[in-house]
CSV table of C-alpha atoms in Angstrom, one decimal:
chain,number,residue,atom,x,y,z
A,231,MET,CA,-45.1,-10.8,-127.6
A,232,SER,CA,-46.5,-11.6,-124.3
A,233,ALA,CA,-44.6,-13.7,-121.7
A,234,GLN,CA,-45.6,-17.3,-121.3
A,235,ARG,CA,-47.3,-17.9,-118.0
A,236,GLN,CA,-45.8,-20.7,-115.7
A,237,PRO,CA,-48.3,-23.2,-114.4
A,238,ILE,CA,-49.0,-22.8,-110.7
A,239,VAL,CA,-48.1,-25.9,-108.8
A,240,ILE,CA,-49.9,-26.4,-105.5
A,241,HIS,CA,-48.2,-28.7,-103.0
A,242,ARG,CA,-50.7,-30.4,-101.0
A,243,PRO,CA,-49.7,-32.0,-97.6
A,244,PRO,CA,-49.7,-35.8,-97.6
A,245,PRO,CA,-52.7,-37.3,-96.2
A,246,PRO,CA,-52.4,-38.0,-92.5
A,247,ALA,CA,-51.2,-41.5,-91.6
A,248,HIS,CA,-54.0,-43.8,-90.5
A,249,ALA,CA,-54.0,-43.7,-86.7
A,250,PRO,CA,-54.1,-47.1,-85.1
A,251,ALA,CA,-57.3,-48.0,-83.4
A,252,GLU,CA,-57.0,-47.7,-79.6
A,253,GLU,CA,-57.0,-51.0,-77.8
A,254,PRO,CA,-59.7,-51.4,-75.3
A,255,ALA,CA,-58.6,-50.9,-71.7
A,256,ALA,CA,-58.0,-54.0,-69.6
A,257,PRO,CA,-60.6,-54.5,-67.0
A,258,GLN,CA,-59.3,-53.4,-63.6
A,259,ALA,CA,-59.1,-55.9,-60.7
A,260,PRO,CA,-61.5,-55.3,-57.9
A,261,PRO,CA,-59.9,-53.6,-54.9
A,262,ALA,CA,-58.5,-56.0,-52.3
A,263,PRO,CA,-60.7,-56.3,-49.3
A,264,THR,CA,-59.5,-54.3,-46.3
A,265,GLU,CA,-58.4,-56.4,-43.3
A,266,ALA,CA,-60.4,-55.8,-40.2
A,267,PRO,CA,-58.4,-54.1,-37.4
A,268,HIS,CA,-58.7,-57.1,-35.1
A,269,VAL,CA,-57.2,-59.4,-37.8
A,270,ARG,CA,-54.1,-57.1,-38.1
A,271,ARG,CA,-53.7,-57.1,-34.3
A,272,LEU,CA,-54.0,-60.9,-34.3
A,273,LYS,CA,-51.2,-61.2,-36.8
A,274,ILE,CA,-48.9,-59.1,-34.7
A,275,MET,CA,-49.8,-60.5,-31.3
A,276,LEU,CA,-49.8,-64.2,-32.3
A,277,PRO,CA,-46.0,-64.5,-33.0
A,278,LEU,CA,-45.3,-62.5,-29.8
A,279,LEU,CA,-47.6,-64.9,-27.8
A,280,LEU,CA,-45.8,-67.9,-29.3
A,281,VAL,CA,-42.4,-66.5,-28.3
A,282,LEU,CA,-43.7,-65.7,-24.8
A,283,VAL,CA,-45.0,-69.3,-24.4
A,284,PHE,CA,-41.7,-70.7,-25.5
A,285,LEU,CA,-39.8,-68.6,-23.0
A,286,VAL,CA,-42.1,-69.6,-20.2
A,287,TYR,CA,-41.6,-73.3,-20.9
A,288,ALA,CA,-37.9,-73.1,-21.8
A,289,PHE,CA,-36.6,-70.9,-19.0
A,290,THR,CA,-37.2,-70.1,-15.4
A,291,THR,CA,-35.7,-67.9,-12.7
A,292,ASN,CA,-34.1,-68.8,-9.4
A,293,PHE,CA,-32.9,-66.9,-6.4
A,294,ILE,CA,-29.6,-67.5,-4.7
A,295,PRO,CA,-30.2,-67.2,-0.9
A,296,SER,CA,-26.9,-68.6,0.5
A,297,ASP,CA,-23.2,-68.4,-0.1
A,298,SER,CA,-22.6,-72.1,-1.1
A,299,MET,CA,-21.7,-71.0,-4.7
A,300,LEU,CA,-19.3,-68.2,-3.8
A,301,PRO,CA,-17.4,-66.7,-5.4
A,302,THR,CA,-19.3,-67.6,-8.7
A,303,LEU,CA,-22.7,-66.7,-7.4
A,304,ARG,CA,-23.5,-64.3,-4.5
A,305,PRO,CA,-26.4,-64.4,-2.1
A,306,GLY,CA,-29.1,-62.1,-3.6
A,307,ASP,CA,-28.4,-63.1,-7.2
A,308,HIS,CA,-31.5,-63.7,-9.4
A,309,ILE,CA,-30.4,-66.1,-12.1
A,310,LEU,CA,-31.9,-67.3,-15.4
A,311,THR,CA,-32.1,-71.1,-15.8
A,312,MET,CA,-32.7,-73.0,-19.0
A,313,ARG,CA,-34.9,-76.0,-18.4
A,314,SER,CA,-33.4,-79.4,-18.8
A,315,TRP,CA,-35.5,-80.5,-21.8
A,316,LEU,CA,-33.9,-77.7,-23.8
A,317,ALA,CA,-30.4,-77.6,-22.1
A,318,TYR,CA,-30.0,-81.4,-22.2
A,319,PRO,CA,-32.4,-82.7,-24.9
A,320,MET,CA,-33.2,-86.4,-25.2
A,321,GLY,CA,-31.9,-87.2,-21.7
A,322,ARG,CA,-28.4,-85.9,-22.5
A,323,MET,CA,-26.1,-85.7,-19.5
A,324,PRO,CA,-24.8,-82.3,-18.2
A,325,ALA,CA,-21.1,-81.6,-19.0
A,326,ARG,CA,-18.4,-81.3,-16.4
A,327,GLY,CA,-18.3,-77.8,-15.1
A,328,ASP,CA,-21.9,-77.0,-15.8
A,329,ILE,CA,-23.8,-75.2,-13.0
A,330,ILE,CA,-27.1,-77.0,-12.7
A,331,VAL,CA,-30.3,-76.5,-10.8
A,332,PHE,CA,-31.8,-79.7,-9.4
A,333,ARG,CA,-34.1,-81.2,-6.8
A,334,GLY,CA,-32.1,-82.4,-3.8
A,335,PRO,CA,-32.1,-86.1,-3.1
A,336,ASP,CA,-34.8,-87.5,-0.8
A,337,LEU,CA,-32.6,-88.8,2.1
A,338,PRO,CA,-33.4,-89.2,5.7
A,339,GLU,CA,-32.3,-86.2,7.9
A,340,GLU,CA,-30.3,-88.5,10.2
A,341,GLY,CA,-28.6,-91.8,9.9
A,342,TYR,CA,-25.2,-93.5,9.5
A,343,PRO,CA,-23.3,-93.1,6.3
A,344,PRO,CA,-22.8,-96.3,4.2
A,345,GLY,CA,-20.2,-98.5,5.8
A,346,ALA,CA,-20.3,-96.8,9.2
A,347,ASP,CA,-20.4,-98.8,12.4
A,348,GLU,CA,-24.0,-98.9,13.4
A,349,GLU,CA,-23.0,-99.7,17.0
A,350,GLN,CA,-21.5,-96.4,17.7
A,351,PRO,CA,-22.4,-95.2,21.2
A,352,THR,CA,-23.1,-91.7,20.1
A,353,GLY,CA,-26.3,-92.8,18.2
A,354,PRO,CA,-27.5,-91.6,14.8
A,355,ARG,CA,-25.9,-88.5,13.5
A,356,LYS,CA,-26.8,-86.2,10.6
A,357,PHE,CA,-25.2,-86.7,7.2
A,358,GLY,CA,-23.9,-83.1,7.4
A,359,VAL,CA,-24.0,-80.0,9.4
A,360,PHE,CA,-25.7,-78.0,6.6
A,361,ARG,CA,-28.2,-80.7,5.8
A,362,ASN,CA,-31.1,-79.3,3.7
A,363,GLU,CA,-34.7,-80.5,3.6
A,364,SER,CA,-35.4,-83.4,1.2
A,365,GLY,CA,-36.4,-82.4,-2.2
A,366,GLU,CA,-35.3,-78.8,-1.9
A,367,ILE,CA,-34.2,-77.0,-5.1
A,368,LEU,CA,-30.4,-76.6,-5.0
A,369,ILE,CA,-27.7,-75.2,-7.4
A,370,LYS,CA,-24.3,-76.8,-7.7
A,371,ARG,CA,-21.5,-77.5,-10.2
A,372,VAL,CA,-21.0,-80.8,-12.0
A,373,VAL,CA,-17.7,-82.4,-11.3
A,374,GLY,CA,-18.3,-86.2,-11.8
A,375,LEU,CA,-20.0,-87.9,-14.7
A,376,PRO,CA,-21.6,-91.4,-15.1
A,377,GLY,CA,-19.2,-94.3,-14.8
A,378,GLU,CA,-16.4,-92.2,-13.2
A,379,THR,CA,-14.8,-92.7,-9.8
A,380,VAL,CA,-14.7,-89.5,-7.8
A,381,GLN,CA,-12.7,-88.6,-4.7
A,382,VAL,CA,-12.5,-85.2,-3.0
A,383,VAL,CA,-9.2,-84.4,-1.1
A,384,GLY,CA,-9.3,-80.9,0.4
A,385,THR,CA,-9.9,-78.5,-2.5
A,386,GLU,CA,-8.8,-81.1,-5.1
A,387,VAL,CA,-11.2,-83.4,-7.0
A,388,PHE,CA,-9.8,-86.7,-8.4
A,389,ILE,CA,-11.5,-88.3,-11.4
A,390,ASN,CA,-10.5,-92.0,-11.9
A,391,GLY,CA,-7.4,-91.2,-9.9
A,392,PHE,CA,-6.4,-88.1,-11.9
A,393,ARG,CA,-6.6,-84.6,-10.5
A,394,MET,CA,-9.4,-82.6,-12.2
A,395,GLU,CA,-8.3,-79.3,-13.8
A,396,ARG,CA,-10.4,-76.3,-12.6
A,397,HIS,CA,-11.1,-73.2,-14.6
A,398,TYR,CA,-13.0,-71.5,-11.8
A,399,LYS,CA,-12.3,-70.3,-8.2
A,400,VAL,CA,-13.3,-72.2,-5.1
A,401,ILE,CA,-13.3,-71.4,-1.3
A,402,PRO,CA,-11.4,-74.0,0.7
A,403,PRO,CA,-13.3,-76.3,3.0
A,404,THR,CA,-13.1,-76.2,6.8
A,405,PRO,CA,-10.9,-78.7,8.8
A,406,ASP,CA,-14.0,-80.9,9.7
A,407,LEU,CA,-14.1,-82.1,6.0
A,408,GLY,CA,-13.3,-85.6,7.3
A,409,ASP,CA,-16.8,-85.8,8.8
A,410,TYR,CA,-18.3,-85.8,5.3
A,411,PRO,CA,-19.2,-89.4,4.4
A,412,PHE,CA,-19.2,-89.5,0.6
A,413,ALA,CA,-16.4,-89.3,-1.8
A,414,VAL,CA,-14.0,-88.0,0.9
A,415,GLN,CA,-13.1,-90.9,3.0
A,416,GLU,CA,-13.2,-93.3,0.0
A,417,PRO,CA,-13.5,-93.0,-3.8
A,418,LEU,CA,-17.1,-93.1,-5.0
A,419,LYS,CA,-18.1,-95.0,-8.1
A,420,LEU,CA,-20.9,-93.3,-10.1
A,421,GLY,CA,-23.7,-95.3,-11.8
A,422,PRO,CA,-24.7,-94.9,-15.5
A,423,ASP,CA,-27.3,-92.2,-14.7
A,424,GLU,CA,-25.5,-90.5,-11.8
A,425,LEU,CA,-23.6,-87.2,-11.4
A,426,PHE,CA,-21.5,-85.8,-8.6
A,427,VAL,CA,-21.9,-82.1,-7.8
A,428,LEU,CA,-20.1,-79.7,-5.5
A,429,GLY,CA,-20.6,-76.1,-4.4
A,430,ASP,CA,-17.8,-73.7,-5.2
A,431,ASN,CA,-17.8,-72.7,-1.6
A,432,LEU,CA,-16.4,-75.9,-0.2
A,433,ALA,CA,-16.5,-74.5,3.4
A,434,ASN,CA,-20.3,-74.1,3.4
A,435,SER,CA,-22.1,-76.2,0.8
A,436,ASP,CA,-24.6,-79.1,1.2
A,437,ASP,CA,-23.5,-81.1,-1.8
A,438,GLY,CA,-22.4,-84.6,-3.0
A,439,ARG,CA,-20.0,-84.9,-0.1
A,440,PHE,CA,-23.0,-85.2,2.2
A,441,TRP,CA,-25.5,-87.2,0.2
A,442,GLY,CA,-23.5,-88.8,-2.6
A,443,PRO,CA,-24.5,-89.1,-6.3
A,444,LEU,CA,-27.3,-87.2,-8.0
A,445,LYS,CA,-29.7,-88.9,-10.4
A,446,ARG,CA,-30.1,-87.4,-13.9
A,447,SER,CA,-33.8,-87.3,-13.4
A,448,GLN,CA,-33.4,-84.8,-10.6
A,449,VAL,CA,-31.9,-82.1,-12.9
A,450,ILE,CA,-34.2,-79.2,-13.4
A,451,GLY,CA,-32.1,-77.0,-15.6
A,452,LYS,CA,-28.8,-75.3,-16.4
A,453,PHE,CA,-27.6,-72.0,-15.1
A,454,VAL,CA,-27.5,-69.4,-18.0
A,455,GLY,CA,-26.6,-66.1,-16.3
A,456,VAL,CA,-27.3,-63.6,-13.5
A,457,LEU,CA,-30.2,-61.4,-14.3
A,458,PHE,CA,-29.7,-58.9,-11.5
A,459,HIS,CA,-28.4,-58.7,-7.9
A,460,GLU,CA,-30.7,-57.9,-5.0
A,461,SER,CA,-29.3,-55.6,-2.3
A,462,ASN,CA,-28.0,-57.2,0.8
A,463,GLY,CA,-30.4,-57.2,3.7
A,464,PRO,CA,-30.5,-58.5,7.2
A,465,ASN,CA,-32.4,-61.7,6.1
A,466,MET,CA,-30.5,-62.2,2.8
A,467,ARG,CA,-28.2,-65.0,3.9
A,468,ARG,CA,-29.8,-68.3,4.9
A,469,ALA,CA,-27.0,-70.9,5.0
A,470,GLY,CA,-27.7,-74.3,3.5
A,471,LYS,CA,-30.4,-73.2,1.1
A,472,SER,CA,-28.6,-73.5,-2.2
């Protein structure tokens, strides 16, 4: 009896899955236009130019030729000054203790101080032995503010009858301080737009003791700092020029 044959089963692989249709590629944006070299340079230089213009109009430099602000500032110092429109915006007054650069008052070179006897036989005399030229640029420290009464006695400054506290050093004045006509012999009342300034070197400073109050409109700027010091030379010191 012959063996019964088993049917042959053929396993066919499943049909491949239907592949999804590929999506069409998105259109590519056109390449950005390349900036011209001069445009790139302009973008770099313009901010620098604006900063430079600001610095020119906001700051200036000054030279200290005399010893009137010793020991704070020395002859030969080159200083940085912030202009008044930035240091004191909207007409604000300087603070007590500020070192300011200003245009000196336009006063006659010679004449009697207020209240002096005009019949003195000695004739007209100068307001001070260190008298500067009218309108010259000076640098001093603010000690008196608008509306205050100022009096200088030796190295002491009295504001409304009270001694002013100092946080800086000064050089004492010479014995001829009594010859100074303003705020020394009598208290000086300041107006609403007036300041009183002194040099730190009271022995050699053409300041408010000679010519009285300083108008706010004469202030040029505020001392910021010393940039560098120039070496002493034979012509470095010119007394009465700061």
